[in-house]
């Protein structure tokens, strides 16, 4: 029996991940941003913040998990694809192999999900130590997986489309970083003006933030899940198309 | 299959980058089982032609079929029968030699994988280094590993783009031996080179390419016959290299007798053909 087409793509990323995992720098870089935000907003500023839902730390932690999974899924795949395509030129062995573009896409996305999920586990572990109100329900797990899937897909699109590593970083600074701050990670969205809300509700991380804080799947949660599924499908199809149309 | 069967056919192939025609109406056919060389200087269009044949680049015009598959309409069919040694050693530098071949083998559904990987690493004398990461390899070792990778899936057609650039003479000869062995095993080999010696040593037929156009195509012997058998060359009083193409050795000696400078008489090579056709040198 032969392995499915996506498996070697996924395996390649995991072999790289295994090597990086045992380097101190990797764990530090995966943890540092959420921990700084947790320290600054949760333990610092957060002590004087009161929200209707109760403990601010319990509100903040799921948002940080969503943010961390977004950063790690997206950055890993966008950077890896960009460097492998333009610098090491190892992406070309996928293009010249008899596997479907969808297989390459699925392999890359699964690898991005694994990386994002692992980074999130670190934040979740910190969450359990930090707040007694922090809990994981089914919506939390579904939102986390969907977020990893969605942003890995976006990572493929950016990694395939950009012409330099600098350009990849520009997209990250222009879209990913603002999204981390304005999608309900640090504060509830209910009291924002309608015009601002309309923009923020277009952003996928907003819907991860909504779903990940639910204790059960209610109407709002299911609506957000639908948005995440839609985004994921669009990104998967778009990424597969870019791989299929790859030409030098 | 009959020995003269065409395995690759290009018709009016064109590819343009930023308004510059990298490949300009190339038409040629390559026979099954031959070693075919594309010879020309850097920037002539050899690599672009190879990229089109190996489905890495889409042509702007013309038709290219490889093993009966159209490169634009049936790229996966092409990918299932080719092995590629690109100009650069596109290996995973942070993975081991074994892992590099393992991933390639999985992509190409090689079975039995472990045994095949071992055989190919042994073929290029890298089995003992299988667990070493590729970033620690020398240029020659990387080149051998890329060649082993290209042959791992037992391709019917092997493409080599400037295979021996940067290699020392001993490793170059080893690589040539593997290429000849590859042909004996029944494969078709297409290589690009700007080394005259490589084209003459390996190729059954050579296409000479300049500014994206195929300007000559024949066996090395027949191409050289078009410029005569011998060259008389010397450095004149102003330090310029002067060359006279001669039909045979007798004519060469006759011409050499009338020259006061120190002369060299040598057999013609493919560079003489290129110079005669284009007025430029290859290397």
Short mmCIF file of C-alpha atoms in Angstrom, two decimals:
data_model
loop_
_atom_site.label_atom_id
_atom_site.label_comp_id
_atom_site.label_asym_id
_atom_site.label_seq_id
_atom_site.Cartn_x
_atom_site.Cartn_y
_atom_site.Cartn_z
CA UNK A 1 0.00 0.00 0.00
CA UNK A 2 1.36 3.42 -0.91
CA UNK A 3 1.01 6.58 1.16
CA UNK A 4 -1.54 9.24 0.11
CA UNK A 5 -0.19 12.16 -1.92
CA UNK A 6 -0.38 14.63 0.96
CA UNK A 7 1.69 12.48 3.31
CA UNK A 8 5.22 13.24 2.00
CA UNK A 9 4.43 16.97 2.03
CA UNK A 10 3.24 16.70 5.62
CA UNK A 11 6.15 14.44 6.59
CA UNK A 12 8.68 16.91 5.22
CA UNK A 13 7.26 19.69 7.38
CA UNK A 14 7.12 17.45 10.43
CA UNK A 15 10.74 16.38 10.00
CA UNK A 16 11.69 20.06 9.98
CA UNK A 17 9.41 20.67 12.95
CA UNK A 18 11.03 17.82 14.90
CA UNK A 19 14.48 19.33 14.38
CA UNK A 20 13.31 22.82 15.37
CA UNK A 21 11.35 21.51 18.34
CA UNK A 22 14.47 20.45 20.19
CA UNK A 23 16.05 23.86 19.79
CA UNK A 24 15.40 26.22 22.68
CA UNK A 25 14.73 29.14 20.31
CA UNK A 26 11.69 27.49 18.78
CA UNK A 27 9.80 26.89 22.01
CA UNK A 28 10.71 30.36 23.16
CA UNK A 29 9.49 32.02 19.95
CA UNK A 30 6.23 30.03 19.97
CA UNK A 31 5.51 31.03 23.55
CA UNK A 32 6.89 34.53 23.85
CA UNK A 33 4.13 36.61 22.19
CA UNK A 34 1.14 35.08 24.01
CA UNK A 35 2.99 35.10 27.32
CA UNK A 36 3.92 38.77 26.95
CA UNK A 37 0.29 39.61 26.15
CA UNK A 38 -0.86 37.49 29.06
CA UNK A 39 1.53 39.26 31.42
CA UNK A 40 0.79 42.75 30.10
CA UNK A 41 -2.97 42.51 29.55
CA UNK A 42 -3.93 39.70 31.88
CA UNK A 43 -1.87 40.18 34.98
CA UNK A 44 -1.05 43.87 34.45
CA UNK A 45 -3.75 45.94 32.80
CA UNK A 46 -6.33 43.19 33.25
CA UNK A 47 -6.46 43.55 37.04
CA UNK A 48 -8.36 46.81 36.64
CA UNK A 49 -10.56 45.62 33.74
CA UNK A 50 -14.08 44.41 34.50
CA UNK A 51 -16.23 42.73 31.88
CA UNK A 52 -19.84 41.60 32.08
CA UNK A 53 -18.91 37.91 31.64
CA UNK A 54 -16.77 37.79 34.79
CA UNK A 55 -13.04 37.19 35.10
CA UNK A 56 -11.03 39.10 32.46
CA UNK A 57 -8.28 36.48 32.46
CA UNK A 58 -10.82 33.78 31.60
CA UNK A 59 -11.98 36.02 28.73
CA UNK A 60 -8.45 36.79 27.54
CA UNK A 61 -6.98 33.28 27.55
CA UNK A 62 -9.17 31.78 24.76
CA UNK A 63 -8.40 34.87 22.68
CA UNK A 64 -4.69 34.32 23.18
CA UNK A 65 -5.06 30.67 22.17
CA UNK A 66 -6.83 31.79 18.97
CA UNK A 67 -4.15 34.41 18.31
CA UNK A 68 -1.31 31.99 18.93
CA UNK A 69 -2.78 29.33 16.66
CA UNK A 70 -3.30 31.94 13.95
CA UNK A 71 0.27 33.24 14.13
CA UNK A 72 1.91 29.84 14.25
CA UNK A 73 -0.19 28.17 11.54
CA UNK A 74 0.06 31.12 9.19
CA UNK A 75 3.69 32.09 9.72
CA UNK A 76 5.07 28.57 9.56
CA UNK A 77 3.45 27.78 6.23
CA UNK A 78 3.82 31.21 4.58
CA UNK A 79 7.52 31.45 5.46
CA UNK A 80 8.31 27.82 4.76
CA UNK A 81 6.65 27.85 1.33
CA UNK A 82 8.14 31.17 0.38
CA UNK A 83 11.69 30.16 1.30
CA UNK A 84 11.39 26.71 -0.23
CA UNK A 85 9.99 28.09 -3.44
CA UNK A 86 12.32 31.03 -3.92
CA UNK A 87 15.50 30.20 -2.04
CA UNK A 88 16.01 26.45 -1.57
CA UNK A 89 13.79 25.66 -4.57
CA UNK A 90 12.63 22.44 -2.91
CA UNK A 91 8.97 23.25 -3.58
CA UNK A 92 9.74 22.44 -7.22
CA UNK A 93 10.02 18.73 -6.42
CA UNK A 94 6.33 18.78 -5.46
CA UNK A 95 5.42 20.50 -8.72
CA UNK A 96 7.38 17.92 -10.72
CA UNK A 97 5.93 14.94 -8.83
CA UNK A 98 2.86 12.98 -9.99
CA UNK A 99 0.68 14.16 -7.10
CA UNK A 100 -2.36 16.40 -7.34
CA UNK A 101 -2.18 20.10 -6.38
CA UNK A 102 -4.88 19.38 -3.78
CA UNK A 103 -2.59 16.78 -2.16
CA UNK A 104 0.20 19.34 -1.84
CA UNK A 105 -2.29 21.83 -0.40
CA UNK A 106 -3.66 19.33 2.13
CA UNK A 107 -0.14 18.28 3.19
CA UNK A 108 0.91 21.89 3.78
CA UNK A 109 -2.29 22.76 5.62
CA UNK A 110 -2.12 19.72 7.90
CA UNK A 111 1.47 20.63 8.74
CA UNK A 112 0.45 24.21 9.54
CA UNK A 113 -2.40 22.91 11.68
CA UNK A 114 -0.05 20.64 13.62
CA UNK A 115 2.29 23.54 14.30
CA UNK A 116 -0.51 25.92 15.27
CA UNK A 117 -2.17 23.31 17.46
CA UNK A 118 1.06 22.54 19.27
CA UNK A 119 1.77 26.22 19.97
CA UNK A 120 -1.80 26.56 21.26
CA UNK A 121 -1.30 23.65 23.65
CA UNK A 122 1.49 25.59 25.30
CA UNK A 123 -0.80 28.57 25.86
CA UNK A 124 -3.61 26.28 27.05
CA UNK A 125 -1.23 24.76 29.60
CA UNK A 126 -0.36 28.24 30.85
CA UNK A 127 -4.08 29.03 30.93
CA UNK A 128 -4.86 26.18 33.31
CA UNK A 129 -2.21 27.42 35.71
CA UNK A 130 -3.31 31.06 35.43
CA UNK A 131 -7.09 31.02 35.79
CA UNK A 132 -9.42 28.62 37.61
CA UNK A 133 -12.25 29.74 35.27
CA UNK A 134 -10.38 28.66 32.14
CA UNK A 135 -12.13 25.63 30.62
CA UNK A 136 -12.22 23.78 27.31
CA UNK A 137 -15.55 22.86 25.76
CA UNK A 138 -16.33 21.27 22.41
CA UNK A 139 -16.73 24.69 20.70
CA UNK A 140 -13.24 25.59 21.96
CA UNK A 141 -11.63 22.56 20.30
CA UNK A 142 -13.60 22.98 17.05
CA UNK A 143 -12.77 26.70 16.88
CA UNK A 144 -9.10 26.01 17.51
CA UNK A 145 -8.89 23.37 14.76
CA UNK A 146 -10.84 25.51 12.29
CA UNK A 147 -8.59 28.48 13.05
CA UNK A 148 -5.47 26.41 12.42
CA UNK A 149 -6.95 25.10 9.17
CA UNK A 150 -8.06 28.49 7.95
CA UNK A 151 -4.80 30.32 8.64
CA UNK A 152 -2.65 27.48 7.30
CA UNK A 153 -4.65 27.81 4.08
CA UNK A 154 -4.06 31.55 4.05
CA UNK A 155 -0.37 30.85 4.69
CA UNK A 156 -0.22 28.72 1.53
CA UNK A 157 -1.82 31.50 -0.51
CA UNK A 158 0.61 34.14 0.77
CA UNK A 159 3.61 31.79 0.58
CA UNK A 160 2.78 30.94 -3.03
CA UNK A 161 1.95 34.46 -4.11
CA UNK A 162 4.71 36.61 -2.67
CA UNK A 163 7.91 37.29 -4.56
CA UNK A 164 10.23 37.70 -1.59
CA UNK A 165 10.48 36.92 2.10
CA UNK A 166 10.11 40.63 2.86
CA UNK A 167 6.80 40.70 1.02
CA UNK A 168 5.56 37.82 3.19
CA UNK A 169 6.45 39.80 6.31
CA UNK A 170 4.62 42.83 4.90
CA UNK A 171 1.39 40.84 4.58
CA UNK A 172 1.85 39.65 8.12
CA UNK A 173 2.30 43.20 9.40
CA UNK A 174 -0.58 44.61 7.35
CA UNK A 175 -3.24 41.94 7.93
CA UNK A 176 -2.32 39.36 10.52
CA UNK A 177 -1.05 41.60 13.29
CA UNK A 178 -3.96 44.11 13.15
CA UNK A 179 -6.38 41.19 13.08
CA UNK A 180 -4.82 39.86 16.29
CA UNK A 181 -5.63 43.14 18.06
CA UNK A 182 -9.00 44.07 16.57
CA UNK A 183 -10.82 40.73 16.47
CA UNK A 184 -11.91 40.54 20.08
CA UNK A 185 -8.75 38.99 21.48
CA UNK A 186 -8.30 41.59 24.21
CA UNK A 187 -11.74 43.14 24.62
CA UNK A 188 -15.38 42.22 23.92
CA UNK A 189 -16.84 43.53 20.67
CA UNK A 190 -20.42 44.13 21.85
CA UNK A 191 -19.93 47.78 22.77
CA UNK A 192 -18.12 48.83 19.58
CA UNK A 193 -19.87 51.22 17.14
CA UNK A 194 -21.86 49.47 14.40
CA UNK A 195 -19.62 50.71 11.56
CA UNK A 196 -16.50 49.32 13.25
CA UNK A 197 -18.33 46.11 14.12
CA UNK A 198 -19.29 45.60 10.47
CA UNK A 199 -15.63 45.58 9.47
CA UNK A 200 -14.48 43.49 12.40
CA UNK A 201 -17.12 40.82 11.77
CA UNK A 202 -15.68 40.25 8.30
CA UNK A 203 -12.37 39.15 9.84
CA UNK A 204 -12.11 35.37 10.38
CA UNK A 205 -10.33 35.63 13.72
CA UNK A 206 -13.38 37.47 15.11
CA UNK A 207 -15.46 34.35 14.53
CA UNK A 208 -12.82 32.11 16.07
CA UNK A 209 -12.92 34.44 19.08
CA UNK A 210 -16.70 34.10 19.33
CA UNK A 211 -16.79 30.32 18.94
CA UNK A 212 -13.80 29.58 21.16
CA UNK A 213 -15.45 31.32 24.15
CA UNK A 214 -18.73 29.40 23.87
CA UNK A 215 -19.50 26.66 26.36
CA UNK A 216 -21.97 25.06 23.91
CA UNK A 217 -22.94 25.49 20.25
CA UNK A 218 -25.66 28.18 20.25
CA UNK A 219 -26.99 30.13 17.27
CA UNK A 220 -24.21 32.71 17.31
CA UNK A 221 -21.57 30.02 17.67
CA UNK A 222 -22.95 28.01 14.76
CA UNK A 223 -23.07 31.12 12.60
CA UNK A 224 -19.39 31.81 13.38
CA UNK A 225 -18.54 28.19 12.67
CA UNK A 226 -20.24 28.56 9.28
CA UNK A 227 -18.12 31.63 8.53
CA UNK A 228 -14.94 29.76 9.50
CA UNK A 229 -15.91 26.79 7.30
CA UNK A 230 -16.62 29.12 4.39
CA UNK A 231 -13.30 30.92 4.75
CA UNK A 232 -11.47 27.59 5.03
CA UNK A 233 -13.09 26.22 1.86
CA UNK A 234 -12.28 29.36 -0.09
CA UNK A 235 -8.66 29.31 1.07
CA UNK A 236 -8.28 25.58 0.34
CA UNK A 237 -9.62 25.96 -3.19
CA UNK A 238 -7.70 29.15 -3.84
CA UNK A 239 -4.42 27.64 -2.58
CA UNK A 240 -4.92 24.45 -4.61
CA UNK A 241 -5.54 26.55 -7.71
CA UNK A 242 -2.35 28.54 -7.13
CA UNK A 243 -0.34 25.32 -6.81
CA UNK A 244 -1.99 23.91 -9.95
CA UNK A 245 -1.17 27.04 -11.94
CA UNK A 246 2.40 27.31 -10.70
CA UNK A 247 4.77 28.17 -13.54
CA UNK A 248 8.27 29.64 -13.65
CA UNK B 1 9.20 -0.09 -29.10
CA UNK B 2 11.12 0.57 -32.33
CA UNK B 3 14.53 2.18 -31.62
CA UNK B 4 13.82 5.37 -33.59
CA UNK B 5 10.60 6.12 -31.77
CA UNK B 6 10.25 9.77 -30.80
CA UNK B 7 9.84 10.15 -27.04
CA UNK B 8 9.93 13.95 -26.86
CA UNK B 9 8.64 16.32 -29.50
CA UNK B 10 8.77 20.12 -29.48
CA UNK B 11 7.02 22.16 -32.16
CA UNK B 12 7.36 25.95 -32.46
CA UNK B 13 7.91 26.21 -28.72
CA UNK B 14 8.08 29.75 -27.37
CA UNK B 15 8.48 31.30 -23.93
CA UNK B 16 8.85 35.00 -23.21
CA UNK B 17 10.02 36.67 -19.99
CA UNK B 18 9.51 40.44 -19.68
CA UNK B 19 9.40 40.87 -23.44
CA UNK B 20 12.53 38.78 -24.04
CA UNK B 21 12.08 35.51 -25.94
CA UNK B 22 13.92 32.92 -23.86
CA UNK B 23 12.73 30.15 -26.20
CA UNK B 24 12.01 31.23 -29.75
CA UNK B 25 10.21 28.75 -31.98
CA UNK B 26 12.18 25.63 -31.06
CA UNK B 27 11.23 22.50 -33.00
CA UNK B 28 13.00 19.20 -32.38
CA UNK B 29 12.39 15.56 -31.61
CA UNK B 30 14.31 13.29 -29.27
CA UNK B 31 14.50 9.56 -29.81
CA UNK B 32 13.87 6.95 -27.18
CA UNK B 33 17.09 5.72 -25.60
CA UNK B 34 19.43 8.45 -26.82
CA UNK B 35 21.50 10.93 -24.85
CA UNK B 36 20.51 14.28 -26.26
CA UNK B 37 22.40 17.44 -25.42
CA UNK B 38 21.34 21.07 -25.59
CA UNK B 39 24.54 23.05 -25.97
CA UNK B 40 24.83 26.79 -25.71
CA UNK B 41 26.16 29.64 -23.59
CA UNK B 42 24.53 30.79 -20.36
CA UNK B 43 21.24 32.56 -21.08
CA UNK B 44 20.73 30.82 -24.43
CA UNK B 45 17.40 29.28 -23.39
CA UNK B 46 18.52 25.76 -22.47
CA UNK B 47 17.18 25.81 -18.90
CA UNK B 48 13.86 27.33 -19.95
CA UNK B 49 13.45 24.59 -22.56
CA UNK B 50 14.14 21.94 -19.91
CA UNK B 51 11.71 23.64 -17.50
CA UNK B 52 8.98 23.44 -20.12
CA UNK B 53 9.71 19.78 -20.87
CA UNK B 54 9.62 18.95 -17.15
CA UNK B 55 6.32 20.87 -16.56
CA UNK B 56 7.91 23.49 -14.30
CA UNK B 57 7.24 26.26 -16.80
CA UNK B 58 4.24 26.71 -19.07
CA UNK B 59 5.04 27.63 -22.70
CA UNK B 60 3.51 30.73 -24.29
CA UNK B 61 3.11 28.98 -27.62
CA UNK B 62 3.80 25.77 -29.48
CA UNK B 63 3.44 22.15 -28.44
CA UNK B 64 5.62 19.94 -26.28
CA UNK B 65 4.92 16.26 -25.71
CA UNK B 66 6.96 14.04 -23.40
CA UNK B 67 6.36 10.30 -23.55
CA UNK B 68 3.19 11.01 -25.48
CA UNK B 69 1.82 13.39 -22.81
CA UNK B 70 1.21 17.05 -23.59
CA UNK B 71 3.09 19.09 -20.96
CA UNK B 72 0.29 21.63 -20.57
CA UNK B 73 -2.72 19.32 -20.79
CA UNK B 74 -1.39 16.18 -19.08
CA UNK B 75 1.40 17.36 -16.75
CA UNK B 76 0.88 14.54 -14.22
CA UNK B 77 1.42 11.99 -16.98
CA UNK B 78 4.75 13.65 -17.77
CA UNK B 79 5.71 13.83 -14.08
CA UNK B 80 5.20 10.11 -13.68
CA UNK B 81 7.92 9.21 -16.20
CA UNK B 82 10.64 11.81 -15.64
CA UNK B 83 13.50 12.41 -13.25
CA UNK B 84 15.07 15.86 -13.02
CA UNK B 85 18.50 17.06 -11.96
CA UNK B 86 18.06 20.85 -11.89
CA UNK B 87 20.84 23.37 -12.22
CA UNK B 88 20.85 24.08 -8.48
CA UNK B 89 21.07 21.38 -5.81
CA UNK B 90 17.51 21.79 -4.55
CA UNK B 91 17.84 19.52 -1.53
CA UNK B 92 16.41 19.97 1.95
CA UNK B 93 19.51 21.27 3.72
CA UNK B 94 18.25 20.54 7.23
CA UNK B 95 17.20 16.98 6.46
CA UNK B 96 19.48 13.97 6.10
CA UNK B 97 20.41 12.35 2.80
CA UNK B 98 18.09 9.44 3.64
CA UNK B 99 15.17 11.74 4.51
CA UNK B 100 15.61 13.67 1.26
CA UNK B 101 15.26 10.49 -0.77
CA UNK B 102 12.51 9.15 1.49
CA UNK B 103 10.26 12.16 0.80
CA UNK B 104 10.94 12.00 -2.93
CA UNK B 105 10.25 8.26 -2.94
CA UNK B 106 6.92 8.77 -1.17
CA UNK B 107 5.94 11.51 -3.63
CA UNK B 108 6.66 9.16 -6.52
CA UNK B 109 5.19 6.08 -4.79
CA UNK B 110 8.44 4.12 -5.01
CA UNK B 111 8.26 0.52 -3.76
CA UNK B 112 9.98 -1.10 -1.95
CA UNK B 113 11.01 2.30 -0.64
CA UNK B 114 13.67 1.51 1.97
CA UNK B 115 15.50 -0.93 -0.25
CA UNK B 116 15.39 1.40 -3.26
CA UNK B 117 16.66 4.36 -1.24
CA UNK B 118 19.54 2.25 0.05
CA UNK B 119 20.44 1.05 -3.46
CA UNK B 120 20.52 4.58 -4.82
CA UNK B 121 22.55 5.96 -1.92
CA UNK B 122 25.03 3.14 -2.46
CA UNK B 123 25.15 3.90 -6.19
CA UNK B 124 26.44 7.41 -5.46
CA UNK B 125 28.65 6.32 -2.50
CA UNK B 126 26.53 8.12 0.10
CA UNK B 127 25.05 5.23 2.08
CA UNK B 128 27.58 5.70 4.87
CA UNK B 129 26.52 9.35 5.09
CA UNK B 130 22.79 8.67 5.02
CA UNK B 131 22.13 10.12 8.48
CA UNK B 132 24.14 13.29 7.91
CA UNK B 133 22.21 16.50 7.20
CA UNK B 134 22.72 17.71 3.66
CA UNK B 135 23.93 21.17 4.71
CA UNK B 136 27.15 19.45 5.83
CA UNK B 137 27.74 17.93 2.38
CA UNK B 138 30.25 19.19 -0.18
CA UNK B 139 29.02 20.42 -3.56
CA UNK B 140 29.99 17.15 -5.22
CA UNK B 141 28.14 15.08 -2.62
CA UNK B 142 25.02 17.21 -3.02
CA UNK B 143 25.19 16.79 -6.80
CA UNK B 144 25.45 13.03 -6.46
CA UNK B 145 22.51 12.98 -4.07
CA UNK B 146 20.38 15.02 -6.50
CA UNK B 147 21.26 12.52 -9.24
CA UNK B 148 20.36 9.58 -7.00
CA UNK B 149 17.06 11.29 -6.19
CA UNK B 150 16.25 11.86 -9.86
CA UNK B 151 16.79 8.15 -10.59
CA UNK B 152 14.94 6.88 -7.51
CA UNK B 153 11.56 6.41 -9.20
CA UNK B 154 13.14 4.61 -12.17
CA UNK B 155 12.15 7.29 -14.68
CA UNK B 156 11.97 6.55 -18.41
CA UNK B 157 13.45 9.98 -19.14
CA UNK B 158 16.20 11.71 -17.17
CA UNK B 159 16.73 15.46 -17.47
CA UNK B 160 20.01 16.97 -16.36
CA UNK B 161 20.40 20.73 -16.38
CA UNK B 162 24.10 21.66 -16.34
CA UNK B 163 24.87 18.49 -14.37
CA UNK B 164 28.59 18.98 -13.85
CA UNK B 165 28.90 22.72 -13.30
CA UNK B 166 31.24 23.37 -10.39
CA UNK B 167 32.34 19.75 -10.02
CA UNK B 168 35.97 18.70 -9.97
CA UNK B 169 37.13 16.50 -12.90
CA UNK B 170 37.07 13.23 -10.94
CA UNK B 171 33.48 13.67 -9.75
CA UNK B 172 32.49 14.86 -13.22
CA UNK B 173 33.81 11.59 -14.71
CA UNK B 174 31.92 9.59 -12.06
CA UNK B 175 28.74 11.46 -12.95
CA UNK B 176 29.29 10.79 -16.65
CA UNK B 177 29.68 7.07 -15.89
CA UNK B 178 26.33 7.07 -14.11
CA UNK B 179 24.69 8.90 -17.03
CA UNK B 180 26.07 6.34 -19.51
CA UNK B 181 24.88 3.50 -17.25
CA UNK B 182 21.48 5.16 -17.12
CA UNK B 183 21.29 5.08 -20.92
CA UNK B 184 22.36 1.42 -21.01
CA UNK B 185 19.46 0.64 -18.67
CA UNK B 186 17.14 1.88 -21.42
CA UNK B 187 16.48 5.46 -20.36
CA UNK B 188 16.45 8.53 -22.52
CA UNK B 189 18.71 11.29 -21.23
CA UNK B 190 18.39 14.98 -22.01
CA UNK B 191 21.08 17.26 -20.71
CA UNK B 192 21.99 20.89 -21.08
CA UNK B 193 25.58 21.96 -20.88
CA UNK B 194 27.93 24.73 -21.82
CA UNK B 195 30.89 22.36 -21.55
CA UNK B 196 32.05 21.26 -25.00
CA UNK B 197 33.88 18.25 -23.56
CA UNK B 198 30.72 17.07 -21.77
CA UNK B 199 28.56 17.31 -24.88
CA UNK B 200 31.13 15.44 -26.98
CA UNK B 201 31.79 12.78 -24.34
CA UNK B 202 28.17 11.94 -23.59
CA UNK B 203 25.74 12.93 -26.32
CA UNK B 204 24.51 10.88 -29.24
CA UNK B 205 23.04 14.03 -30.74
CA UNK B 206 23.46 17.69 -29.88
CA UNK B 207 21.17 20.66 -30.47
CA UNK B 208 23.01 23.97 -30.48
CA UNK B 209 20.95 26.77 -29.04
CA UNK B 210 21.62 30.49 -29.16
CA UNK B 211 19.36 33.38 -28.11
CA UNK B 212 16.45 30.97 -27.69
CA UNK B 213 16.74 29.51 -31.18
CA UNK B 214 17.88 26.06 -32.21
CA UNK B 215 20.54 26.76 -34.82
CA UNK B 216 21.93 23.27 -35.47
CA UNK B 217 21.11 19.67 -34.60
CA UNK B 218 23.04 16.50 -35.41
CA UNK B 219 25.53 14.04 -34.00
CA UNK B 220 28.71 15.67 -32.61
CA UNK B 221 30.70 14.09 -35.45
CA UNK B 222 28.42 15.38 -38.21
CA UNK B 223 28.28 18.85 -36.65
CA UNK B 224 32.06 18.99 -36.55
CA UNK B 225 32.28 17.77 -40.14
CA UNK B 226 30.40 20.90 -41.22
CA UNK B 227 33.39 23.03 -40.18
CA UNK B 228 36.14 20.66 -41.35
CA UNK B 229 38.28 18.21 -39.48
CA UNK B 230 41.14 20.37 -38.12
CA UNK B 231 41.89 23.83 -36.78
CA UNK B 232 45.15 25.75 -37.08
CA UNK B 233 45.38 28.39 -34.38
CA UNK B 234 47.96 30.87 -33.23
CA UNK B 235 48.33 34.17 -31.41
CA UNK B 236 49.13 36.99 -33.84
CA UNK B 237 51.48 39.93 -33.24
CA UNK B 238 48.65 41.94 -31.65
CA UNK B 239 47.80 39.16 -29.17
CA UNK B 240 44.62 37.98 -30.87
CA UNK B 241 43.70 34.32 -31.29
CA UNK B 242 43.54 33.48 -35.01
CA UNK B 243 41.92 30.25 -36.19
CA UNK B 244 41.79 28.57 -39.60
CA UNK B 245 39.30 25.76 -40.17
CA UNK B 246 40.71 23.03 -42.44
CA UNK B 247 39.15 20.10 -44.27
CA UNK B 248 41.86 17.63 -43.24
CA UNK B 249 45.27 17.25 -41.62
CA UNK B 250 47.15 17.84 -44.93
CA UNK B 251 45.45 21.19 -45.44
CA UNK B 252 46.13 22.12 -41.83
CA UNK B 253 49.86 21.42 -42.23
CA UNK B 254 49.98 23.36 -45.47
CA UNK B 255 48.43 26.42 -43.79
CA UNK B 256 50.61 26.04 -40.69
CA UNK B 257 53.73 26.01 -42.86
CA UNK B 258 53.01 29.51 -44.06
CA UNK B 259 52.65 31.02 -40.57
CA UNK B 260 55.68 32.45 -38.74
CA UNK B 261 54.14 32.37 -35.23
CA UNK B 262 53.96 29.23 -33.05
CA UNK B 263 50.95 27.31 -34.31
CA UNK B 264 48.77 24.60 -32.81
CA UNK B 265 46.99 22.05 -34.97
CA UNK B 266 44.05 20.33 -33.30
CA UNK B 267 40.88 18.53 -34.23
CA UNK B 268 37.72 20.63 -34.47
CA UNK B 269 35.27 20.62 -31.57
CA UNK B 270 31.70 21.76 -31.04
CA UNK B 271 32.82 25.21 -29.96
CA UNK B 272 34.27 25.71 -33.46
CA UNK B 273 30.83 24.83 -34.81
CA UNK B 274 29.21 27.32 -32.46
CA UNK B 275 31.70 30.07 -33.38
CA UNK B 276 31.15 29.46 -37.07
CA UNK B 277 27.37 29.61 -36.67
CA UNK B 278 27.13 32.58 -34.30
CA UNK B 279 30.48 34.38 -34.25
CA UNK B 280 30.43 34.01 -30.43
CA UNK B 281 32.14 31.66 -27.99
CA UNK B 282 30.24 29.28 -25.70
CA UNK B 283 32.34 29.34 -22.52
#
